[in-house]
C-alpha positions as YAML, in Angstrom:
chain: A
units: angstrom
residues:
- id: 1
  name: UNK
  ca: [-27.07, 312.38, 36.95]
- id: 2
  name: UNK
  ca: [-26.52, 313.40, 33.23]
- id: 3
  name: UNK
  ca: [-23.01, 314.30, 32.10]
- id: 4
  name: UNK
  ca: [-22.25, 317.18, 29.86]
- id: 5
  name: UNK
  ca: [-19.42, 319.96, 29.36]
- id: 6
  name: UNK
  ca: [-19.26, 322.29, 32.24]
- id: 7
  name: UNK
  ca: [-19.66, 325.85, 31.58]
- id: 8
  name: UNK
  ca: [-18.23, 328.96, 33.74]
- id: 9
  name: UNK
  ca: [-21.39, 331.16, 33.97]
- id: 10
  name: UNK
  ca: [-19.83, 333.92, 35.74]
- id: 11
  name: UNK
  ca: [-19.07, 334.91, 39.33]
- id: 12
  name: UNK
  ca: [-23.00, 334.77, 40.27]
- id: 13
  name: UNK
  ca: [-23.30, 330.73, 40.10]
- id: 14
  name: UNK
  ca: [-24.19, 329.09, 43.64]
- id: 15
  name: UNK
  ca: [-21.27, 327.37, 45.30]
- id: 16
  name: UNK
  ca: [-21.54, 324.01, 44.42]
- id: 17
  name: UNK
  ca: [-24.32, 321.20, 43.00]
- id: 18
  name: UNK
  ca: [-26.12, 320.07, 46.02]
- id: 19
  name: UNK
  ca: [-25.34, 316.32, 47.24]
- id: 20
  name: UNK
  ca: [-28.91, 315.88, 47.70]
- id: 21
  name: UNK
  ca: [-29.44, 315.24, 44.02]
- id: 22
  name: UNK
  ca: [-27.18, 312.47, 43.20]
- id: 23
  name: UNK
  ca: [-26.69, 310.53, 46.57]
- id: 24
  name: UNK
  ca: [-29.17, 307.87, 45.56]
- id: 25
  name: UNK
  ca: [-26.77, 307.56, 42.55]
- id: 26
  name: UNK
  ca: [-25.54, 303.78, 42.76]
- id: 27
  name: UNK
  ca: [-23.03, 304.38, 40.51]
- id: 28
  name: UNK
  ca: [-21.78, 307.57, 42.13]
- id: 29
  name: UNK
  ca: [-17.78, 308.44, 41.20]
- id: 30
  name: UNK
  ca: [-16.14, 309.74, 44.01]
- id: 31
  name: UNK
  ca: [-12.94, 311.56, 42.84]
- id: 32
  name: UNK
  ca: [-9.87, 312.04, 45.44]
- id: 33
  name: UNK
  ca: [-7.07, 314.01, 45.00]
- id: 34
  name: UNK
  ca: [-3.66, 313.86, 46.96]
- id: 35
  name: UNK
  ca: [-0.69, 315.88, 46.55]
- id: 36
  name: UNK
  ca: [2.35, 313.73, 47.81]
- id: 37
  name: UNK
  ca: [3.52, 310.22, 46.28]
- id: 38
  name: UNK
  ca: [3.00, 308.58, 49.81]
- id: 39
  name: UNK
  ca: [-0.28, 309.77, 50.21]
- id: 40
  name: UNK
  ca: [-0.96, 308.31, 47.04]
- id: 41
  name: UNK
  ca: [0.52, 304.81, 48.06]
- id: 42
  name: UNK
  ca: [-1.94, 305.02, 51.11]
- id: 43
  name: UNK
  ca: [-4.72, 305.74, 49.66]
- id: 44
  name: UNK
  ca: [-4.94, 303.28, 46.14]
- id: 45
  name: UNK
  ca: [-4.26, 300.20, 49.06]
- id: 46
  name: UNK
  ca: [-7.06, 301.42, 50.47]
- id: 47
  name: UNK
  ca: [-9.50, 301.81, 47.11]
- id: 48
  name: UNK
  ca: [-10.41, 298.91, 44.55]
- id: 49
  name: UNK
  ca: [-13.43, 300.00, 43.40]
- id: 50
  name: UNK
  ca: [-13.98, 301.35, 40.00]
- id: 51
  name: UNK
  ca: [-16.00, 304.13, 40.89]
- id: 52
  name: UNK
  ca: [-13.51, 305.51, 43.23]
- id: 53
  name: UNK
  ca: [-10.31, 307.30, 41.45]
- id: 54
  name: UNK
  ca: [-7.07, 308.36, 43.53]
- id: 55
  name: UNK
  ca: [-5.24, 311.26, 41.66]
- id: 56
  name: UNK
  ca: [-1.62, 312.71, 42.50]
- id: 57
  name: UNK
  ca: [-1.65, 316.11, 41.96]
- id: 58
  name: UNK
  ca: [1.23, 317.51, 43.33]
- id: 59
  name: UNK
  ca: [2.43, 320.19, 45.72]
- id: 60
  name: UNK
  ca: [1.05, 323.67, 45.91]
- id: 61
  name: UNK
  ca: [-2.04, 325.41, 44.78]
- id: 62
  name: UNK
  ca: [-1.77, 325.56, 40.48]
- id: 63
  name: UNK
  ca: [-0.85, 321.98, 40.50]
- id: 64
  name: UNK
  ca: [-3.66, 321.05, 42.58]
- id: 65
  name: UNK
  ca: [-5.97, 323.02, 40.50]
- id: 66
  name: UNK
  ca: [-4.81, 321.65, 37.39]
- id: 67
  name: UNK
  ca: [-5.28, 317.90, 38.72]
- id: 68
  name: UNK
  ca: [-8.40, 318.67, 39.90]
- id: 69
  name: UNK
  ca: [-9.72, 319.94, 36.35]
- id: 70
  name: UNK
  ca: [-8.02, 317.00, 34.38]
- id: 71
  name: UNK
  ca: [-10.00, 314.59, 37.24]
- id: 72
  name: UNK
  ca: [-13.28, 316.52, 36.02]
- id: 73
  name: UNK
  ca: [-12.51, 316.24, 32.57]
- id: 74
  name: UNK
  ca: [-11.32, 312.99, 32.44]
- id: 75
  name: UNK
  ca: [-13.58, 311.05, 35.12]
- id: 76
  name: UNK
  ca: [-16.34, 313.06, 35.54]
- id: 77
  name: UNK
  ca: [-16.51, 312.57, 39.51]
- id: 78
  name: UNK
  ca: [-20.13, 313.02, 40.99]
- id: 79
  name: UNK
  ca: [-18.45, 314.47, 44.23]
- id: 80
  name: UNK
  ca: [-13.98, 315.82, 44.97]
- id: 81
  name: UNK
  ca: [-12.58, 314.74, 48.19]
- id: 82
  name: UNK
  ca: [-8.92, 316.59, 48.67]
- id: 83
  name: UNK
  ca: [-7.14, 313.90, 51.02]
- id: 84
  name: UNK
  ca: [-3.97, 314.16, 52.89]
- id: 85
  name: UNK
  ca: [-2.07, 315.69, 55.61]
- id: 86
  name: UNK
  ca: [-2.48, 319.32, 57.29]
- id: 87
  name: UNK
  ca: [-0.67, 321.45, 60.08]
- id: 88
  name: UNK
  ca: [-3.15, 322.01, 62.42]
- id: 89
  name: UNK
  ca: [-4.37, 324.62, 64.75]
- id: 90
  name: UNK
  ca: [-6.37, 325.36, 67.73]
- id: 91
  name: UNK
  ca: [-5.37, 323.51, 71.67]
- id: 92
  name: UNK
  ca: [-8.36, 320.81, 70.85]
- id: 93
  name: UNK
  ca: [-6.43, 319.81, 68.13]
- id: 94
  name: UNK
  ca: [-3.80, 317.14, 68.09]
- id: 95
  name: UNK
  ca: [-1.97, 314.81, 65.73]
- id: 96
  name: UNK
  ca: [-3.94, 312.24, 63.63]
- id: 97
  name: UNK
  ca: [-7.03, 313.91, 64.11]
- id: 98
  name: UNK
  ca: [-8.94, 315.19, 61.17]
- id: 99
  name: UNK
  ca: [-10.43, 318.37, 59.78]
- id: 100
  name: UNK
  ca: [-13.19, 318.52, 57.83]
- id: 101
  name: UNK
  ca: [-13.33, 321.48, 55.85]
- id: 102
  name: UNK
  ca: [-16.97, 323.81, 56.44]
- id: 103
  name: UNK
  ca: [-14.88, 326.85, 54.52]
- id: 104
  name: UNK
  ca: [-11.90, 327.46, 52.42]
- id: 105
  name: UNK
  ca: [-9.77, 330.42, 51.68]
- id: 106
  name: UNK
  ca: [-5.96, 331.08, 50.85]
- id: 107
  name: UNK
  ca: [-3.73, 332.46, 53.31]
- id: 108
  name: UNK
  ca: [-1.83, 334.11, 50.27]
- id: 109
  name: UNK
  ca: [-3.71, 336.14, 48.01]
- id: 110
  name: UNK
  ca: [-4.01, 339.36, 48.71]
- id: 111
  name: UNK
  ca: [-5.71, 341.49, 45.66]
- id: 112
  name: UNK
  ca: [-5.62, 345.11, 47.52]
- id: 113
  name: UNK
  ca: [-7.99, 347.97, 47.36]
- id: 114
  name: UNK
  ca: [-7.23, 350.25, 44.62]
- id: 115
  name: UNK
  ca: [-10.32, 348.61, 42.57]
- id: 116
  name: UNK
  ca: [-12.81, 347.98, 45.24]
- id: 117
  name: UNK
  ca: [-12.88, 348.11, 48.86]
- id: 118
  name: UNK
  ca: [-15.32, 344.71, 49.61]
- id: 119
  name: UNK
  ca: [-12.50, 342.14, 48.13]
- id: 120
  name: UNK
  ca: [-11.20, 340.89, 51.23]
- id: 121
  name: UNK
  ca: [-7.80, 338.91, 52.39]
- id: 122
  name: UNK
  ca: [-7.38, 335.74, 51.56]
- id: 123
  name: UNK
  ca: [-10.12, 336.59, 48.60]
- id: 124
  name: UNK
  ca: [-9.48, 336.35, 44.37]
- id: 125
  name: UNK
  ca: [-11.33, 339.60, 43.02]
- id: 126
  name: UNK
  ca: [-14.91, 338.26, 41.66]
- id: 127
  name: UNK
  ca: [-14.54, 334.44, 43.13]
- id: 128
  name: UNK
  ca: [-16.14, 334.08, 46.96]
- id: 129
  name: UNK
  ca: [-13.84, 335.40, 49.96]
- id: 130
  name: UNK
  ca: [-14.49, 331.76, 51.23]
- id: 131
  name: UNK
  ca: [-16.03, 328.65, 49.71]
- id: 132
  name: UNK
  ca: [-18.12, 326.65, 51.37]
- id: 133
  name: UNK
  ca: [-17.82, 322.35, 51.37]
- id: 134
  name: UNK
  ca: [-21.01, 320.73, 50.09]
- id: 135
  name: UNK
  ca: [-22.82, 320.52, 53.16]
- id: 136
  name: UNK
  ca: [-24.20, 316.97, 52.90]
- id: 137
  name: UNK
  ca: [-20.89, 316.12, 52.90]
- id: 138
  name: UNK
  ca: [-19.73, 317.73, 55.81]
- id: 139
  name: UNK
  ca: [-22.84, 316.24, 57.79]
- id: 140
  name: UNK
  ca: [-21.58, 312.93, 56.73]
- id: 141
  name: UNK
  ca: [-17.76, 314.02, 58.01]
- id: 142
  name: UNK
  ca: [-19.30, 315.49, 61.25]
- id: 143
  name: UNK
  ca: [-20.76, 311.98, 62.82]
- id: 144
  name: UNK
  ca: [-18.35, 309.74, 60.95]
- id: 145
  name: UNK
  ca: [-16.82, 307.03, 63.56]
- id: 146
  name: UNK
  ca: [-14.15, 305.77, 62.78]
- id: 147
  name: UNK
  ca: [-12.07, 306.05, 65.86]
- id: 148
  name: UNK
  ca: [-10.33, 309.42, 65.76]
- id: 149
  name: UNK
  ca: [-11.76, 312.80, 66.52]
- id: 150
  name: UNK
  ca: [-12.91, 314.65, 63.19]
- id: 151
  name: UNK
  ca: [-13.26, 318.41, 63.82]
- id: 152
  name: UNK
  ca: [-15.52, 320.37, 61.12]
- id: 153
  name: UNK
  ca: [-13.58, 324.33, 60.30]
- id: 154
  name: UNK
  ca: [-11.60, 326.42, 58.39]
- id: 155
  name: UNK
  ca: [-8.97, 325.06, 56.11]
- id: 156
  name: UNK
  ca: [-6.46, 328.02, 54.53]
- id: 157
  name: UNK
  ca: [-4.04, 327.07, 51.63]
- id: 158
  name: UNK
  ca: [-0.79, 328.43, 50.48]
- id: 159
  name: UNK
  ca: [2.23, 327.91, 48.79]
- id: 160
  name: UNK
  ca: [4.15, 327.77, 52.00]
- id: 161
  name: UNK
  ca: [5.03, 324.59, 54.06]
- id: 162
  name: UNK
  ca: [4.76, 325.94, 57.49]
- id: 163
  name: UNK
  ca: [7.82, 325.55, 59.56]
- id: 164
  name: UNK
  ca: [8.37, 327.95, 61.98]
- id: 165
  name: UNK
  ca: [6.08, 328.88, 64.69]
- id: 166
  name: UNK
  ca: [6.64, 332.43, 63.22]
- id: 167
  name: UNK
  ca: [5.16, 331.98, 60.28]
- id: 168
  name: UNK
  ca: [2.60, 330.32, 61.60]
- id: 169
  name: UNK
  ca: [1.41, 332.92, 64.09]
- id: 170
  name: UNK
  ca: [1.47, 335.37, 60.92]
- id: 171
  name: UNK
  ca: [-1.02, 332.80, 59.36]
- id: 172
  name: UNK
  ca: [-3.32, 332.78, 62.30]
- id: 173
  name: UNK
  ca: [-3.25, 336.43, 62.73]
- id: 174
  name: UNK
  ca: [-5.24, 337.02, 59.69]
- id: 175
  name: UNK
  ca: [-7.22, 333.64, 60.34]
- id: 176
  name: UNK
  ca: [-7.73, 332.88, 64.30]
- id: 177
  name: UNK
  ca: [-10.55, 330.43, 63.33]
- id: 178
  name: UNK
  ca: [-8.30, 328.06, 60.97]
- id: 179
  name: UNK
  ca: [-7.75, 324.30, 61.87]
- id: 180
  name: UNK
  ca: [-5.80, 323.29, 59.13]
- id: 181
  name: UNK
  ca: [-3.21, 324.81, 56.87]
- id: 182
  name: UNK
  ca: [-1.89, 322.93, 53.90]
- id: 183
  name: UNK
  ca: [-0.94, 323.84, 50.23]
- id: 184
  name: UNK
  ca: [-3.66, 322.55, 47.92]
- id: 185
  name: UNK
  ca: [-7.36, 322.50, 49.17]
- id: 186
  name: UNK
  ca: [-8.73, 325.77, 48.54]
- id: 187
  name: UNK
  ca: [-7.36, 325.78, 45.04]
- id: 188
  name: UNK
  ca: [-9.19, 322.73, 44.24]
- id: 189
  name: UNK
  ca: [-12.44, 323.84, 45.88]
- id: 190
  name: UNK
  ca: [-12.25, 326.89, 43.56]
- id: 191
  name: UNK
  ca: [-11.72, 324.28, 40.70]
- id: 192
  name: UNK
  ca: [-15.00, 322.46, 41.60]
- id: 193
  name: UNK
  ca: [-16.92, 325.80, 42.29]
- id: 194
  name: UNK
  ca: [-16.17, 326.89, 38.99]
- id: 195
  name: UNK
  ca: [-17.61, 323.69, 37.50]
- id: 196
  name: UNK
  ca: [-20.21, 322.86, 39.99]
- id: 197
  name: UNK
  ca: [-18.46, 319.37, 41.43]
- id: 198
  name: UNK
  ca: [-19.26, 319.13, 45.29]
- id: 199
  name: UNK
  ca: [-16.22, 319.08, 47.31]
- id: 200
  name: UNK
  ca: [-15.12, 318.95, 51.00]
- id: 201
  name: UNK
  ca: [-11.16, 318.70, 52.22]
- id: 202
  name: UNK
  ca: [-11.01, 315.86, 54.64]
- id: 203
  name: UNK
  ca: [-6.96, 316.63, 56.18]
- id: 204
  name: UNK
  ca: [-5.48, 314.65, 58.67]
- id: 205
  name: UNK
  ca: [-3.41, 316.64, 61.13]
- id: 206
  name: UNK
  ca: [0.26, 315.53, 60.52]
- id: 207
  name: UNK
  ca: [2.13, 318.06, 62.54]
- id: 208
  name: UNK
  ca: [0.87, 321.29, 64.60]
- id: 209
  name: UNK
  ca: [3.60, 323.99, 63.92]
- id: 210
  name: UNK
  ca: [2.80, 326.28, 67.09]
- id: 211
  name: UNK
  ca: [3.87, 323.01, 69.12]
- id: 212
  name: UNK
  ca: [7.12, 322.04, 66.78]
- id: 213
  name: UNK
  ca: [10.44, 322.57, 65.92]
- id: 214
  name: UNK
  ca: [11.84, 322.38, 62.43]
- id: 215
  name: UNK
  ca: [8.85, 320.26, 61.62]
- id: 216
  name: UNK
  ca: [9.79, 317.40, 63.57]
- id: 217
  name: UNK
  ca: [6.41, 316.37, 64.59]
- id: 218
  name: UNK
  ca: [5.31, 315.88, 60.45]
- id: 219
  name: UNK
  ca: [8.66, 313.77, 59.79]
- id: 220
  name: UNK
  ca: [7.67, 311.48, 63.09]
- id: 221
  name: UNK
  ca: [4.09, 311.50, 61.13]
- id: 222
  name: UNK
  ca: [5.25, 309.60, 58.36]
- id: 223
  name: UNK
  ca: [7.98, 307.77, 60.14]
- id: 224
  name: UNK
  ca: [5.84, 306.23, 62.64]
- id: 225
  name: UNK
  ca: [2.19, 307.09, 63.02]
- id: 226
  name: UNK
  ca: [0.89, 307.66, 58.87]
- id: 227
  name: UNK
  ca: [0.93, 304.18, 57.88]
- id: 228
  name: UNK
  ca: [-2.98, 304.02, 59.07]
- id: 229
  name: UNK
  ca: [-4.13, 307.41, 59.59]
- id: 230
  name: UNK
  ca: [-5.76, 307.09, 55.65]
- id: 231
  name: UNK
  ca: [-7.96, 304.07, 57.17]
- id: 232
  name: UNK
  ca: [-10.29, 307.49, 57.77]
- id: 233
  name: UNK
  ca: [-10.52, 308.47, 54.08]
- id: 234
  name: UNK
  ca: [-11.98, 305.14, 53.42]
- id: 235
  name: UNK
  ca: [-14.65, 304.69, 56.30]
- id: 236
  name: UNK
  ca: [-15.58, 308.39, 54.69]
- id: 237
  name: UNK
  ca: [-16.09, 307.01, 51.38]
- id: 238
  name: UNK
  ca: [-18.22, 304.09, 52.77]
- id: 239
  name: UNK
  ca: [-20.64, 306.42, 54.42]
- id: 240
  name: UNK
  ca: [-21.40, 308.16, 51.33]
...
């Protein structure tokens, strides 16, 4: 796959670069992006190999999309991976299991009506109301067995850690079909969209605020249960 500078062509570019044409790619790099410190110390025991980067980002949506375009610019990844935990949603969802994102959109952004009336919630004016994971990808996530449920569905991002029940219901109101919320993917899929990098979210559920209490069940997460959970990132990356 040749390298070159990526150019913004406007709001009428497809998605994403199809899979299709670089998965016989031996040398393929495989960027992945975390926000947290201890995701970070997960993740780089798990990966040796040169052609797979782990990059801190940092919390919330403009760091992650920042990270995401110095990872481009810098590395020149083949295919993004956004890696790390979630609050889930949805009763067949439980702790440890994994989303896989099929579409992303923000839970935040609200750009109104009084310039057109087809922007939608959760939409930035001229960018897609959701955008879509490469969808070789998320075939790959779908059948992936590696011992814990992975569920394919909507991830929303915010700037919010979710930590009442309240303001979770206010979340799901707008977005009854989310199984994850968490504070970085959708910014970085609107990083790769913009520069045509194929990209799915691959979250592991760390807490499910509709079930918790003052976040109990995500401190428990990384208190007892994280210290393998990231084993799935890497059986991910080996099926590629």
């Amino acid at each position: 796959m040749k390298k070159g500078k990526v150019k913004n062509k406007g709001k009428s570019e497809k998605i994403f670069v199809s899979l299709q044409s670089i998965n016989n790619d031996i040398d393929m790099k495989i960027g992945i992006i975390v926000a947290m410190d201890k995701e970070l110390g997960q993740l780089q025991q798990l990966f040796t190999d040169g052609n797979v980067i782990v990059r801190k980002c940092g919390i919330g949506k403009v760091n992650a999309a920042l990270g995401a375009q110095q990872l481009i610019n810098e590395f020149h990844p083949d295919i993004i991976i956004s890696s790390g935990c979630a609050g889930g949603n949805g009763d067949d969802i439980n702790i440890q299991d994994v989303i896989a994102s099929s579409e992303l959109t923000y839970h935040d952004v609200y750009c109104g009506t009084a310039i057109d009336n087809v922007t939608v919630y959760g939409q930035v004016q001229g960018l897609p109301a959701r955008y879509q994971a490469d969808a070789r990808l998320l075939e790959k996530a779908k059948v992936l067995d590696c011992g814990v449920k992975v569920h394919p569905g909507l991830v929303v991002t915010g700037d919010w850690f979710v930590d009442t029940k309240e303001k979770m219901r206010s979340i799901i109101e707008k977005f009854p079909d989310a199984k994850a919320v968490d504070m970085e993917s959708c910014a970085i899929a609107q990083t790769c969209y913009l520069n045509k990098v194929p990209f799915i979210s691959f979250r592991i559920i760390s807490d499910i605020p509709l079930r918790d209490t003052d976040a109990s069940q995500y401190h428990d997460f990384w208190d007892h249960v994280a210290e393998h959970s990231f084993q799935v990132t890497k059986t991910f990356v080996e099926s590629l």
